Structure formats: C-alpha cells, structure tokens
XYZ file of C-alpha atoms in Angstrom:
600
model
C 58.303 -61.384 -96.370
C 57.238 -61.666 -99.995
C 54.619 -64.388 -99.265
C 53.486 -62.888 -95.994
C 52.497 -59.721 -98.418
C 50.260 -61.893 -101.008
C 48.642 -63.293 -98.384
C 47.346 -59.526 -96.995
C 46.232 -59.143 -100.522
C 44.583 -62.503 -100.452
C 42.473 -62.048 -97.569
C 41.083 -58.645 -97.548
C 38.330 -57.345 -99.955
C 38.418 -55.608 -103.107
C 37.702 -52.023 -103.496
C 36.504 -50.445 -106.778
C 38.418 -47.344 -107.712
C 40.647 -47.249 -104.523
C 43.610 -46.155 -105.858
C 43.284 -42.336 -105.770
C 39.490 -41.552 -104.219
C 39.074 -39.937 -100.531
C 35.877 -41.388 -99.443
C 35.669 -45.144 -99.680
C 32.946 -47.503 -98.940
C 33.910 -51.433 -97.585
C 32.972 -54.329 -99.838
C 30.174 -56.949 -99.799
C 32.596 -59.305 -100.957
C 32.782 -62.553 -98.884
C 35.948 -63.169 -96.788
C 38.695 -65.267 -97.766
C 38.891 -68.369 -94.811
C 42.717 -67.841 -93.968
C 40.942 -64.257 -92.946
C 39.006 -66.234 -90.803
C 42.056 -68.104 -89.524
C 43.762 -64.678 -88.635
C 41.034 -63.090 -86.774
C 40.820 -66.205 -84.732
C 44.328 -66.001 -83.248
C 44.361 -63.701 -79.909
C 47.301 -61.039 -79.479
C 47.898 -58.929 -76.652
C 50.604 -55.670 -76.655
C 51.392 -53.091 -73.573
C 51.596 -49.823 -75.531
C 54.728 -47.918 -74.151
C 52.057 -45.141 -72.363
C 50.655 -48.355 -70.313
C 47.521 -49.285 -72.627
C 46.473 -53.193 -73.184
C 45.398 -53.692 -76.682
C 44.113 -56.559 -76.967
C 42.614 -58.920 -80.015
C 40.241 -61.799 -78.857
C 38.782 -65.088 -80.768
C 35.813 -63.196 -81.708
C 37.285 -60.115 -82.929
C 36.921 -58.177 -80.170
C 39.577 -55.609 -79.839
C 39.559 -53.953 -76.334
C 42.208 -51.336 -74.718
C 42.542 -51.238 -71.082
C 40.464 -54.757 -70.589
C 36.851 -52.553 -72.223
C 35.336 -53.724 -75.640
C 36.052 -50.620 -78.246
C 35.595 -52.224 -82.035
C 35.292 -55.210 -83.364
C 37.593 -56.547 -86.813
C 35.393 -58.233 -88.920
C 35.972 -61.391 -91.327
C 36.239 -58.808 -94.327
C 38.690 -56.963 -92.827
C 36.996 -53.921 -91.685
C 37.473 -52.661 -88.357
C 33.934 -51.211 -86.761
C 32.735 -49.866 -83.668
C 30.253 -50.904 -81.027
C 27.365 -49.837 -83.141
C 28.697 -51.161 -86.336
C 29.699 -47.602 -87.639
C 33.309 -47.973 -89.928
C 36.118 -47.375 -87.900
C 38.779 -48.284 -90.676
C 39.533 -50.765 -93.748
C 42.384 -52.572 -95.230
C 43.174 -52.279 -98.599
C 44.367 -54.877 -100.830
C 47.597 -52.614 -101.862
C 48.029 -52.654 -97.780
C 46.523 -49.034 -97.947
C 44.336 -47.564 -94.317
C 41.193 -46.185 -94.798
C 40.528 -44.328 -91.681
C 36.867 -42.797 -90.863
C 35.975 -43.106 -94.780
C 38.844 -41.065 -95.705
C 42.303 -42.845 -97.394
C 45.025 -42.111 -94.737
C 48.953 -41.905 -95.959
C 48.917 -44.911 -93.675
C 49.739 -48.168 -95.341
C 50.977 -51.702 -94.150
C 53.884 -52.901 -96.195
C 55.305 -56.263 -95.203
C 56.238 -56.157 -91.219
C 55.952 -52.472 -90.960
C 53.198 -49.714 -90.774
C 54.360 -46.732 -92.911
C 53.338 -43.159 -92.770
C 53.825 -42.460 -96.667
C 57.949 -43.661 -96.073
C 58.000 -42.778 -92.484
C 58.312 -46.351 -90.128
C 55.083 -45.788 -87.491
C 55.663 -49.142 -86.354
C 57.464 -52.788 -87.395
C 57.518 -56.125 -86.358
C 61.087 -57.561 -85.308
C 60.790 -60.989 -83.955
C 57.751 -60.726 -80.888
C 58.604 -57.030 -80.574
C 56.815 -54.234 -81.638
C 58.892 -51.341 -82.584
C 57.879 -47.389 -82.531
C 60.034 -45.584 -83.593
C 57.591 -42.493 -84.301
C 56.764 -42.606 -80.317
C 59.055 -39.969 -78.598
C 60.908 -41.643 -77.218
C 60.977 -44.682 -79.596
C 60.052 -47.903 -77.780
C 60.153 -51.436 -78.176
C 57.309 -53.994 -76.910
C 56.692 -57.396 -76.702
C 53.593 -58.690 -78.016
C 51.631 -61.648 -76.486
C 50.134 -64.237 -79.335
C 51.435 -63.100 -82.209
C 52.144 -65.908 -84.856
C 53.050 -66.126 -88.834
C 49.430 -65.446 -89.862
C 48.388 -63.456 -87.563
C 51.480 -60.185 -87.896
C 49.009 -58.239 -90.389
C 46.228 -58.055 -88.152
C 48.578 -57.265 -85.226
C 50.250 -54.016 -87.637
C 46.690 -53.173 -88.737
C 45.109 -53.190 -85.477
C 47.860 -51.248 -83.679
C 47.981 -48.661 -86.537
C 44.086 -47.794 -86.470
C 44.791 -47.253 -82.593
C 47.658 -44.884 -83.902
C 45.132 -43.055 -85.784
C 42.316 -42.764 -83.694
C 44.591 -41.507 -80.762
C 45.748 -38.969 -83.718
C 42.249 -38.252 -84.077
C 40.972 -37.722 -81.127
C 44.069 -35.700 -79.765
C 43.538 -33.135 -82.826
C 40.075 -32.955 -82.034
C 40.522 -32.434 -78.432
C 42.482 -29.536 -79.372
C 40.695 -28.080 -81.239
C 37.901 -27.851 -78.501
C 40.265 -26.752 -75.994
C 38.791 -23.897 -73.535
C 39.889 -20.583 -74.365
C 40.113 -19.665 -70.620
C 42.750 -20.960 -67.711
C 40.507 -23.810 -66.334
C 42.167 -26.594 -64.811
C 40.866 -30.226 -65.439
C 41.438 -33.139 -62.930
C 41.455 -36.347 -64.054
C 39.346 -38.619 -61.526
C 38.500 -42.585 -62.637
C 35.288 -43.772 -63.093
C 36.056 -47.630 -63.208
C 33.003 -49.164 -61.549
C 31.878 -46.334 -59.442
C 28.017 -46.409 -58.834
C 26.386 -44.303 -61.235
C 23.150 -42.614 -62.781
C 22.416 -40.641 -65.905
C 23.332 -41.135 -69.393
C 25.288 -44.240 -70.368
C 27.548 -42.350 -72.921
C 26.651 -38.257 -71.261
C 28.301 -35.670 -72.801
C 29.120 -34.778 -68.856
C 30.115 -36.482 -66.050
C 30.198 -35.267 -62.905
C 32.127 -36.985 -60.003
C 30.712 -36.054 -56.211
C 32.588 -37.211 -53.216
C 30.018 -37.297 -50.813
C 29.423 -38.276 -47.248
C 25.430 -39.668 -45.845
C 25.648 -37.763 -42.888
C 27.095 -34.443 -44.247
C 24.086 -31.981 -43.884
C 25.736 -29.951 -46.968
C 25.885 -32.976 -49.146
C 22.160 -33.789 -48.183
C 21.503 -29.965 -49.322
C 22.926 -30.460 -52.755
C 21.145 -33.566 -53.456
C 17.963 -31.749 -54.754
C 20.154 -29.902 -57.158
C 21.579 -32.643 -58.099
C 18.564 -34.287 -58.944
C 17.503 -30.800 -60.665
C 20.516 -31.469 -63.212
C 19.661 -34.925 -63.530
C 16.137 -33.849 -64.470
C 16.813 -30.843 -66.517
C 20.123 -32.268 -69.152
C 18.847 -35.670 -69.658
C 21.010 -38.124 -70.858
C 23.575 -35.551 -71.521
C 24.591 -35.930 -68.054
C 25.610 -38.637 -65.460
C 26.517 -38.823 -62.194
C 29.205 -41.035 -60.370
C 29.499 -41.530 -56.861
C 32.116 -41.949 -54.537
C 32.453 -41.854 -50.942
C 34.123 -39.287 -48.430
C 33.262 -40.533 -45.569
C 34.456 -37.662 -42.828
C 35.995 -38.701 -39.584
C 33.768 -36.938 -37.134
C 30.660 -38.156 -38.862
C 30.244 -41.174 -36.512
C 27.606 -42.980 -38.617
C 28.786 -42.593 -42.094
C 31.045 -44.731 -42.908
C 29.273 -47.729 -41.928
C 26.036 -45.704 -43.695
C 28.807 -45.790 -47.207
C 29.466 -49.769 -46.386
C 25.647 -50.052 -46.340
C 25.355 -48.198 -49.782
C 28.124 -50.569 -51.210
C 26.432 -53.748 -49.724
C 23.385 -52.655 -51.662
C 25.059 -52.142 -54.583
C 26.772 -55.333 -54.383
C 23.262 -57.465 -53.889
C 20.926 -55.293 -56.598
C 23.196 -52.957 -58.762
C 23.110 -49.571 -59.587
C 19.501 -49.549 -58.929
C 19.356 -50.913 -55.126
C 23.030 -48.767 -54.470
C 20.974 -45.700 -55.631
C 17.106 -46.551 -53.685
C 19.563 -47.067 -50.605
C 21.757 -43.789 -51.433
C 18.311 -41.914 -51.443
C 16.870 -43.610 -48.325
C 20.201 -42.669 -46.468
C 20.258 -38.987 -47.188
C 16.313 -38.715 -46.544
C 16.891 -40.111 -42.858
C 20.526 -38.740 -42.692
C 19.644 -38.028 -38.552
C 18.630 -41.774 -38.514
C 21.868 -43.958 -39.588
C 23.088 -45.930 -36.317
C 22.935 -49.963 -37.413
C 19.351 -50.730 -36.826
C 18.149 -48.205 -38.647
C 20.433 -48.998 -41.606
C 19.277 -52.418 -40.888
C 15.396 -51.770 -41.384
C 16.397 -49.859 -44.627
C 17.838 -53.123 -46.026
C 14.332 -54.618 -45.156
C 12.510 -52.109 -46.754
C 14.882 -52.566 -50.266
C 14.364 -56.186 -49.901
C 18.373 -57.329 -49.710
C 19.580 -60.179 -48.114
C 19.361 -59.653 -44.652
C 22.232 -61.955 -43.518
C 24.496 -61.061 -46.335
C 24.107 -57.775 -45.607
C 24.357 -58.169 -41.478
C 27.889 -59.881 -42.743
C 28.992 -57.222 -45.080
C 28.580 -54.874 -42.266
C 30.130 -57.108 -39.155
C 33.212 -57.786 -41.996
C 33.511 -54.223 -42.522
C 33.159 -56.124 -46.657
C 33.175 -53.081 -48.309
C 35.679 -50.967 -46.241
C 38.666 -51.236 -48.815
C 36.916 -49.897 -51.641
C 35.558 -46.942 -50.001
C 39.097 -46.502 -48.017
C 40.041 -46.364 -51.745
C 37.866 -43.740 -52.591
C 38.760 -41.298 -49.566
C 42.270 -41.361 -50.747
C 41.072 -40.717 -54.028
C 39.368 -37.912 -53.013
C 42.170 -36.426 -50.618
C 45.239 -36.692 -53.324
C 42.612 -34.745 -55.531
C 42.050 -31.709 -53.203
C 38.470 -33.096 -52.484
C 39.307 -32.518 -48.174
C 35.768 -31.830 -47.364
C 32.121 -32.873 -48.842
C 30.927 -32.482 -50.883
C 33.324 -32.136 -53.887
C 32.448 -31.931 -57.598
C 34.490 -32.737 -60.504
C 32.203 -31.348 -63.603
C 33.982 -33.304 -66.962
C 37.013 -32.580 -64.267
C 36.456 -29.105 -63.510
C 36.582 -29.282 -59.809
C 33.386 -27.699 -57.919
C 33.364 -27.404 -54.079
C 30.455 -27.221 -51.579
C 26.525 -27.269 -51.844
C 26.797 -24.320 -54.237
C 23.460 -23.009 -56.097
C 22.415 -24.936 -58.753
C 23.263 -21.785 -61.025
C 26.881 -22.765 -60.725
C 26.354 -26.485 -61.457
C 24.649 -24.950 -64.710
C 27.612 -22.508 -65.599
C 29.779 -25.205 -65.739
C 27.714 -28.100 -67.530
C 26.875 -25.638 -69.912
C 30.114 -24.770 -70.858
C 31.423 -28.744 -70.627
C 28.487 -29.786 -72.841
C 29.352 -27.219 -75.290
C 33.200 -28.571 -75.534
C 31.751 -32.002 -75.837
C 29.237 -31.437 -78.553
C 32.239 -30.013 -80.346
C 34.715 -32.608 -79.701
C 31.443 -35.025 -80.969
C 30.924 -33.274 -83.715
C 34.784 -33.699 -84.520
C 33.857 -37.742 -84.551
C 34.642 -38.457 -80.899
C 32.631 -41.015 -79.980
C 30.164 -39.627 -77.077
C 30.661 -42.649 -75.102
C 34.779 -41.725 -74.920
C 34.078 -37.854 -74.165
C 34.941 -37.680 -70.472
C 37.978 -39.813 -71.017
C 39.210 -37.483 -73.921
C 38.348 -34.417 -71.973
C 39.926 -35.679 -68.990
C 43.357 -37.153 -70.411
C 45.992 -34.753 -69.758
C 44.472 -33.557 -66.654
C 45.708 -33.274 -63.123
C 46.744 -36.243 -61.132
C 46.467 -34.875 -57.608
C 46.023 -30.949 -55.907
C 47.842 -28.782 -57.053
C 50.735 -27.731 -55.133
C 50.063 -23.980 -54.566
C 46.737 -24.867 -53.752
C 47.792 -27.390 -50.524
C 49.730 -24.354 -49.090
C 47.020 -21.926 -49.888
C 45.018 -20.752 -46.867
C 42.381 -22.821 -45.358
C 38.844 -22.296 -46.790
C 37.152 -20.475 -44.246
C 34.008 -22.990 -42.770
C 30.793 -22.406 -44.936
C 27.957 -21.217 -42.790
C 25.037 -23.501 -40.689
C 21.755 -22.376 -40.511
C 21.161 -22.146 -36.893
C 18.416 -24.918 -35.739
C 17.300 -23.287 -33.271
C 15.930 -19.755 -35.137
C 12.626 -18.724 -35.111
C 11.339 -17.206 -38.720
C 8.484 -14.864 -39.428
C 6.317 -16.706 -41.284
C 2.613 -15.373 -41.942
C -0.599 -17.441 -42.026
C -3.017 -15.475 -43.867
C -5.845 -16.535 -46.380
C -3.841 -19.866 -47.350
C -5.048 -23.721 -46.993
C -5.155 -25.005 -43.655
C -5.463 -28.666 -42.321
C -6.292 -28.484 -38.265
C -8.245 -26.544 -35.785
C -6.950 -22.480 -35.890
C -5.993 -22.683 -32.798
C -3.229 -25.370 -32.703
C -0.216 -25.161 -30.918
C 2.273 -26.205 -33.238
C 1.830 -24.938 -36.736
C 3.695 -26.288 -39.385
C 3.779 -23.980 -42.791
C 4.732 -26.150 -45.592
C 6.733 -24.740 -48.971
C 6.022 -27.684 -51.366
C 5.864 -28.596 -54.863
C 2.973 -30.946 -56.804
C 5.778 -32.610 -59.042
C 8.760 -32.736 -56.173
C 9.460 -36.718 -55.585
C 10.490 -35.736 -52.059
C 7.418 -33.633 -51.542
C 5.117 -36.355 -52.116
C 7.337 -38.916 -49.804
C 6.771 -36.843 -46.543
C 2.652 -36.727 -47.679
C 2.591 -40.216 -45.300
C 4.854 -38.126 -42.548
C 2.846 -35.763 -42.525
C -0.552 -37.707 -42.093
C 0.867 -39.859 -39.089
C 1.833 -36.636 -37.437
C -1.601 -35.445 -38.013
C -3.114 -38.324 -36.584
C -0.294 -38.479 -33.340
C -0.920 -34.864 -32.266
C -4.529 -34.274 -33.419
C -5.932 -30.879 -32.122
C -2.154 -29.428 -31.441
C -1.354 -29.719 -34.794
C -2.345 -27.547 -38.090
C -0.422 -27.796 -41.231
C -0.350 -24.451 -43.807
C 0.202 -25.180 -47.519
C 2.369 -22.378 -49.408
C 3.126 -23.366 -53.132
C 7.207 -22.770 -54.198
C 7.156 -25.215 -57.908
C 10.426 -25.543 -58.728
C 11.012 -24.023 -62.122
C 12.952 -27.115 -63.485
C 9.507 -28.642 -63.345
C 7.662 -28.385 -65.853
C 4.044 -29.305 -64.638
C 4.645 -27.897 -61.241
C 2.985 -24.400 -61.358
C -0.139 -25.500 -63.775
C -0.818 -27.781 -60.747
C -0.377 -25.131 -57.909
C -2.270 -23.009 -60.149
C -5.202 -25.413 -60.492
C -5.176 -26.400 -56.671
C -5.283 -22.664 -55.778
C -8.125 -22.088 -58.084
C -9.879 -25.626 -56.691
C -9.410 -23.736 -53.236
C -11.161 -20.430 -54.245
C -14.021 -22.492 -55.156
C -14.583 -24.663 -52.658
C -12.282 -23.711 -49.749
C -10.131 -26.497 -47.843
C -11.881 -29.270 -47.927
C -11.682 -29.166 -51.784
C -8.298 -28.265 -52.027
C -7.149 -31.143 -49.894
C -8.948 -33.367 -51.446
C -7.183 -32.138 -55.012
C -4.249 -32.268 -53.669
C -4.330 -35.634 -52.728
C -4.722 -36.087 -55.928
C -2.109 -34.548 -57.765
C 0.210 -36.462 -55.428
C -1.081 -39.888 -56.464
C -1.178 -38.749 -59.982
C 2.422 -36.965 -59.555
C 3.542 -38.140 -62.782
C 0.417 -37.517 -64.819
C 0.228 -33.806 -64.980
C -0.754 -32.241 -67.834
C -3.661 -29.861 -68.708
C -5.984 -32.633 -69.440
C -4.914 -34.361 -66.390
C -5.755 -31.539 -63.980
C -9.332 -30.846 -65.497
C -10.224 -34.527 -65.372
C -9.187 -34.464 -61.212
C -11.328 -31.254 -60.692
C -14.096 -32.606 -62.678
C -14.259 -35.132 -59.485
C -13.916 -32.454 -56.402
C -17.463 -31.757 -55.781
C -18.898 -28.193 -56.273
C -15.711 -27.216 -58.938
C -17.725 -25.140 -62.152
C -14.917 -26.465 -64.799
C -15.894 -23.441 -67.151
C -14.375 -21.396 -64.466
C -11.243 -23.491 -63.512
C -10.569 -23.217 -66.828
C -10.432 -19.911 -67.137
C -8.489 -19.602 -64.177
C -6.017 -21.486 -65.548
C -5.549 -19.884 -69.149
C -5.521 -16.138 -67.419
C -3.166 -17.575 -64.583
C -5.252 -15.891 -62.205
C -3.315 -17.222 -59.168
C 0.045 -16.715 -60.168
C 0.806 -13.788 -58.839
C 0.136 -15.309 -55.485
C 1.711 -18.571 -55.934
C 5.234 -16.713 -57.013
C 4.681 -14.136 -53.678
C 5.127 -17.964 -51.961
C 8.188 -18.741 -53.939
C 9.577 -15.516 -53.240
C 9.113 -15.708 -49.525
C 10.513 -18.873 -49.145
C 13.769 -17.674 -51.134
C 14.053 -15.535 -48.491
C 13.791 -17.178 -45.908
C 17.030 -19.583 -47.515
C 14.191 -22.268 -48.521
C 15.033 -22.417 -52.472
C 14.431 -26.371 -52.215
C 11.151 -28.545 -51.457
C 9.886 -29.731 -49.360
C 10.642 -27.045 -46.689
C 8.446 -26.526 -43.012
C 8.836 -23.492 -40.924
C 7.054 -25.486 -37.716
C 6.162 -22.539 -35.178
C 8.714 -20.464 -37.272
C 11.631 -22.767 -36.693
C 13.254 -24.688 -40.182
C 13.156 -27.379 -40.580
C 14.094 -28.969 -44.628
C 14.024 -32.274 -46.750
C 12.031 -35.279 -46.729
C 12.892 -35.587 -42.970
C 12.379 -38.934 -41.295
C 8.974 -38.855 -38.484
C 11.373 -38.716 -35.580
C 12.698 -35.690 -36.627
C 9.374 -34.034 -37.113
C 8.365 -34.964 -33.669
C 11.108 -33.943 -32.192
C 11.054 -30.354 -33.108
C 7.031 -30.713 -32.546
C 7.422 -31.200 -29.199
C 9.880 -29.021 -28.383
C 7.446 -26.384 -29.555
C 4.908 -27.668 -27.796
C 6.214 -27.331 -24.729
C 6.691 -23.343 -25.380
C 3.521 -23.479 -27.016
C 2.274 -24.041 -23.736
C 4.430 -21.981 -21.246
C 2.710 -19.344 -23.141
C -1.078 -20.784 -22.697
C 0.062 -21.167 -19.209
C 1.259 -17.879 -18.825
C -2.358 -16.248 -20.362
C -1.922 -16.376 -24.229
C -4.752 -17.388 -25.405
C -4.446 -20.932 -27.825
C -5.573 -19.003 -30.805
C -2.799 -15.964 -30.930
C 0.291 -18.797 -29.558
C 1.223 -18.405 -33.333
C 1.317 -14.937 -34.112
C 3.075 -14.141 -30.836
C 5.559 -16.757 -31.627
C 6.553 -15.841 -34.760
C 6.077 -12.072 -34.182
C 9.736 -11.138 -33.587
C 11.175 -13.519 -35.993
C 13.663 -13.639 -38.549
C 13.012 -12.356 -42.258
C 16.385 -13.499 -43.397
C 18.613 -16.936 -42.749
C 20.047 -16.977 -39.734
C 23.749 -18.389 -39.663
C-alpha cells in the first residue's frame, strides 16, 4: 500500500504553493515514464447507474463509448479542447476546475476529506457514498495502473457533482415537463454543440409536417448555431408512400451523410404529392447516389429496422401523430406558428446559457437538461381525451384575390392567372423560378403570372430587395422589373445595398439618383407590407404561396402539381368563355365571390 503511495507521488508533477491556495495552475514539469506506463494500460468500469467509463492506450477517457477528456502524461485530466478538467497532486490532493476540492486519493481509496467516495478491493470498485452503496468490477485494472483508475473515476464523481448542482440551479421556475428523447446517430443539422436541440418526428407525406418545414428552416436561420435539429421518422400508416419515402431518406444518408440525408429530406417534402418508387428513384439520380445500392436498400426494405425503431420511439413518447417536437425536451405538437417555436427556444436557450455559464460544457447541454426527464407519456395524458383533428385547408376554395397595378408576366386576358406571394431571399422561392418558366412556356397565352411581395421578416435582405424591384417597376414598368428580378434570384445570396444598385445600374432606362432615393425614404413600403398583410389573411404566412384563379395552392410544389390545378381551371375558365364571358373579365368574375379568410 505504502509503495503503491510513493509511486503516485513519483509520477505526477509538482505544484508550487499547493498546500493551502484555491486556484491552481498544472506544471510544465516533464512526466515521470512509469506515468507513461500507467496511462498506457486500458481499464473499463460499469458505473452502478449503467455508464461505461472507459480509459484507452492513448488516454482517451470516454463514458457511454463517446470521447469526453483526455489524461495526459503529466497527470492532468483535460477536455476536448484542451481546457483543465482536473489535476493530481503529489500529496494525492484533486484539483477540480482550478479550484482544490476536499477530494484526495489516499492509497486504494478516494476520500471526501475522511469520507470513503470510492476504494479499490481486489478488481472491485466500491461506493459506498452511492445510495445505495454498490460494488463493481473493473475491466484492466493492474498494480500500476489502480491510481489512475481512483483518479479517473473520482473526477467523473465530481463533474456529475458539478453539473447536477448546476442543473439545479437553472431549473425552470414553472411546471414544465421535460422528455428525455436520444439523439444517438439521428440525422441532424444546426450547431454541433447548440445550446437547443430540437427533436421532430416527422412523416414526407404529412401535409402538416411539410407546413412546418419553412419554420423550421426560419429557426434554423434566425438562432444560428445555438440551435440544431434531429430527425426522426413517424412514418403514419395511412400515408401509403412514406415509409418507403423515410427508407429513401435513410439510404441517402447511408451513401453521403448528413448532407445527402438532408438534400434528399428537402427534395421529398418539396414533391411530397410525388413519392411512389420512380419518382423516389429519379431523386436518387438527381443527388447522384448509387443507383443499385439504393434500388437494393429499397427492394431489402435495408433501412426498415431503424426507422421501425424510431416510430416506437416516438409512440412510447406521446409523439401519436406528426409532426411532434421535443424543444431541449419540452414536447411541442403540430405545425404550430413559428411564434411558439420561439417561446420555447427562447426560454431553453436562456436555461442553457445559464447552465454554460455554470461551466457546463455546451456540447453536454441537452444531455444535462434532459437527464431526469420522462421516459415515455405520461399516464394521465394516454387516458386524456383525444386531440380533436387540426383543421385542412379545403383544396378546392376559391379566394378573392385582386389584380390591380402589380407586375404581370402574360397577355391580360389569360385564363388561368396565377398571383404569386414570394420572397427575393426565400430558397424555396427561387426553386419554383424554373416551374414557373416551363409552365409559362407549356400554356403560353392561357397563362399570366402576378407578382405580390410578402419578405419574410427573418430575412434580413428580403424587403430592401422587394423595395428596389418595386421601385425598378415604377420606372420602367414590367419588362424592367422582370428582368431585375431575375436578377435578384441568381444573385439570392448577394443582397446588400451595394448589391441592388449595381443590378439596377444594368436594367436599362433605371435613373440610379432616383432608385436611390426610393430606397432611403422606403417609398414602396407601404405597399409591399399591404401584400404581406393580404396574404396573412388569406392563411399564406409562408413563401412561396399562388392563389391560381383564386384557388391555393403553397410550397415549392413539384410541375405536376401546378398543372394539375391549371387545368382544372382551365376548363372553368372556359365554360365561362363558352357561356359569353368575355376572356378578359374570366378573372374578376372568378374570383368575385371568393373567400377573404381560410377556408377549413
């Protein structure tokens, strides 16, 4: 025991002034080799609670299989980005997050000033602090290597210590309830180490999941890095196409990552009416995957287990229908308005900035916040009465939309008009810009498409643009403003002051002194939020969104879809020619009688 004691003091570093001072600082000093020796020997215990600590050759230490520090030669123990997680004194004293703990390693025990935390006895850990005390075996350890087991085991003490005091200390002062819903290997976008995660159990061919997605991407866009999104898959029974649309997702994620799971996740829920198997096939094309792996991951139903696993996931959770939100746990159901997606991040972020600022690491925030929380639905809540079924726009209603003094593209008296609510810095906007062109070029002289601004106020460039297209359109009418908007399509991503006065320095006839000044007295604003506020109305909040002879139609649809609706209106269109309307008031006596409100 004696000599297992000088040899601790032997091999760790030598502090100046340790004895009594608070804040300590590791030594330079080179390691002692039998160090060396020590950190080389791997170790493995099953903490009574179920965690795998682990010790590898490298001096690695990871819990539950994931790298967390890293014990170096001199006997520190640091983080991931080299920050000082703890050191080992040569009188066997822990210094824990710069400060000297009452911690201490004294022969084969840890002591808490003269309280046993834990002791060796044989290849058994003891705790007898746990409640109730335990004994476990430990994998690996040998004569040299019992310190480094005591000291690694007590630092994980600590910083469970740690984190559990600062976790309460951040606790919500209200009743919420937290779920807590795995991660492991989930598809995901966002920040690496967000300050909120938000779990959605969504299914591709769930018209309410496809209407959160903007909202979604609203978040993504307006907390940064501060939030993340995981994915998992609820799949609903009477959705014929969706699971093998989720097996499609997973087969993409399997071949390219995160990055082809998420171009195929977007690709799905922009053609959510086109997802039978060739369809899902040409998408695979398009991404560029394997086309035979992926024809066998779909024939071998590959990827059915995992999302099986997910679905039950989702179900033991309460998450019955899609989609289903768990915000840092917090559970969030339906396409709800991206207001309540904000009440809750808001208040999440703030508990994790406070639990940071406590010394959580921000990479370990969701699984701090999410610890203690529910398992599975709460009991009251299975018996509770059945959610009464959210409301579906009706397809098939007809909305009063005016065509007044705004751009037009086609001949005035077109059949089918389509009025478009759009956005200059909307990524789904500028995706149906080709749609829109083929259907142009399909229907010719039937066809007019309306413009009617509706920038999203999440981004940030998105009314200086509508305000300098309007103002290119006051000077030179359509043809200008098509050809400017064109242009601020192409240049989506370029949008800044400078950017829009060097594209209307190229539309011919524009007097720049004058767009200027149109621009610094915001001359068409007024109009431009008379557009937003009519499309509110009308239940289109998001972008793009076409009214096409009054009837709604929303998203970055696929062409079949447009066409479809086209000529069903078409055919009315001309019943009424037939019947004496003239070609040039179809329109107006269409939309006449229509709605002002959604229609359920």
């Amino acid at each position: 025991m004696r000599r297992l004691w000088l040899w601790l003091v032997l091999v760790t570093h030598v502090l100046s002034g340790c004895g009594t001072t608070a804040s300590l600082t590791a030594s330079a000093t080179p390691a002692p080799s039998r160090w060396t020796e020590v950190v080389r020997t791997p170790l493995r215990v099953t903490m009574p609670e179920g965690r795998v600590i682990a010790l590898g050759e490298d001096g690695t230490v990871t819990v539950d299989g994931e790298a967390t520090w890293r014990l170096e030669l001199d006997g520190r123990i640091v983080d991931l980005e080299a920050e000082p997680v703890a050191t080992l004194l040569p009188d066997g004293r822990i210094s824990h997050r710069r400060e000297l703990s009452s911690w201490r390693i004294e022969g084969d025990s840890v002591l808490d000033t003269d309280t046993p935390i834990a002791s060796l006895e044989g290849e058994t850990l003891a705790l007898p602090s746990m409640e109730p005390p335990a004994h476990v075996p430990v994998i690996g350890v040998a004569a040299e290597s019992r310190a480094t087991l005591l000291y690694v085991v007590a630092v994980d003490r600590l910083e469970r210590a740690r984190t559990a005091a600062a976790l309460a200390a951040a606790q919500p002062d209200d009743d919420r309830v937290y779920y807590r819903v795995p991660i492991d290997g989930a598809p995901s976008r966002g920040g690496d180490a967000a300050l909120v995660t938000i779990v959605a159990f969504e299914d591709f061919q769930c018209p309410f999941c496809s209407r959160a997605e903007p909202t979604l991407a609203r978040v993504l866009e307006a907390y940064g890095s501060d939030v993340r999104i995981v994915f998992r898959h609820q799949p609903l029974p009477f959705h014929q196409n969706a699971m093998t649309a989720a097996e499609a997702s997973m087969e993409a994620f399997a071949q390219l990552g995160p990055r082809g799971f998420w171009a195929m996740h977007d690709l799905l829920f922009e053609n959510q009416r086109s997802l039978d198997r060739a369809s899902l096939d040409r998408y695979a094309a398009q991404l560029g995957l394997d086309a035979a792996r992926f024809a066998s991951a779909l024939d071998q139903h590959t990827h059915r287990a995992r999302i099986e696993e997910d679905m039950s996931l989702g179900r033991t959770l309460g998450a019955h229908g899609t989609p289903a939100f768990f915000i840092n746990g917090v559970e969030l159901m339906g396409a709800q308005p991206y207001e309540e997606f904000q009440s809750v991040i808001d208040r999440e972020r703030e508990r994790a900035t406070q639990l940071v600022r406590a010394g959580v690491a921000r990479g370990s925030v969701y699984d701090v916040v999410t610890r203690n929380g529910r398992t599975r639905e709460a009991e009251d809540a299975q018996v509770a009465a059945p959610t009464p079924p959210r409301p579906i726009a009706d397809p098939h209603a007809v909305y009063a939309v005016p065509v007044t003094t705004q751009p037009v593209l086609g001949p005035t008296d077109a059949l089918a008009t389509i009025v478009i609510f759009s956005d200059f810095q909307c990524p789904f906007c500028a995706r149906v810009e080709p749609t829109l062109a083929q259907l142009r070029t399909q229907y010719g002289n039937d066809l007019r498409i309306v413009w009617r601004n509706n920038p999203l106020p999440f981004h940030a460039n998105a009314m200086p643009a509508a305000e300098a297209a309007m103002e290119i359109y006051a000077q030179t009418g359509a043809r200008g403003f098509w050809a400017f908007h064109d242009l601020l399509f192409e240049n989506r991503e370029t949008l800044e002051r400078a950017d829009l006065e060097r594209m209307a320095a190229t539309i011919r006839g524009v007097r720049l002194p004058r767009f200027r000044s149109a621009l610094d007295q915001h001359t068409h604003q007024a109009a431009i939020e008379a557009d937003a506020a009519l499309a509110r109305s009308l239940g289109a909040t998001g972008t793009p969104s076409f009214f096409i002879n009054g009837r709604n139609l929303r998203g970055a649809q696929p062409i079949e879809a447009f066409r479809t609706l086209i000529d069903e209106v078409l055919t009315a269109a001309r019943a009424r020619v037939a019947s004496g309307t003239p070609r040039a008031r179809v329109y107006a006596e269409t939309v006449a009688s229509g709605a002002i409100a959604p229609v359920f």
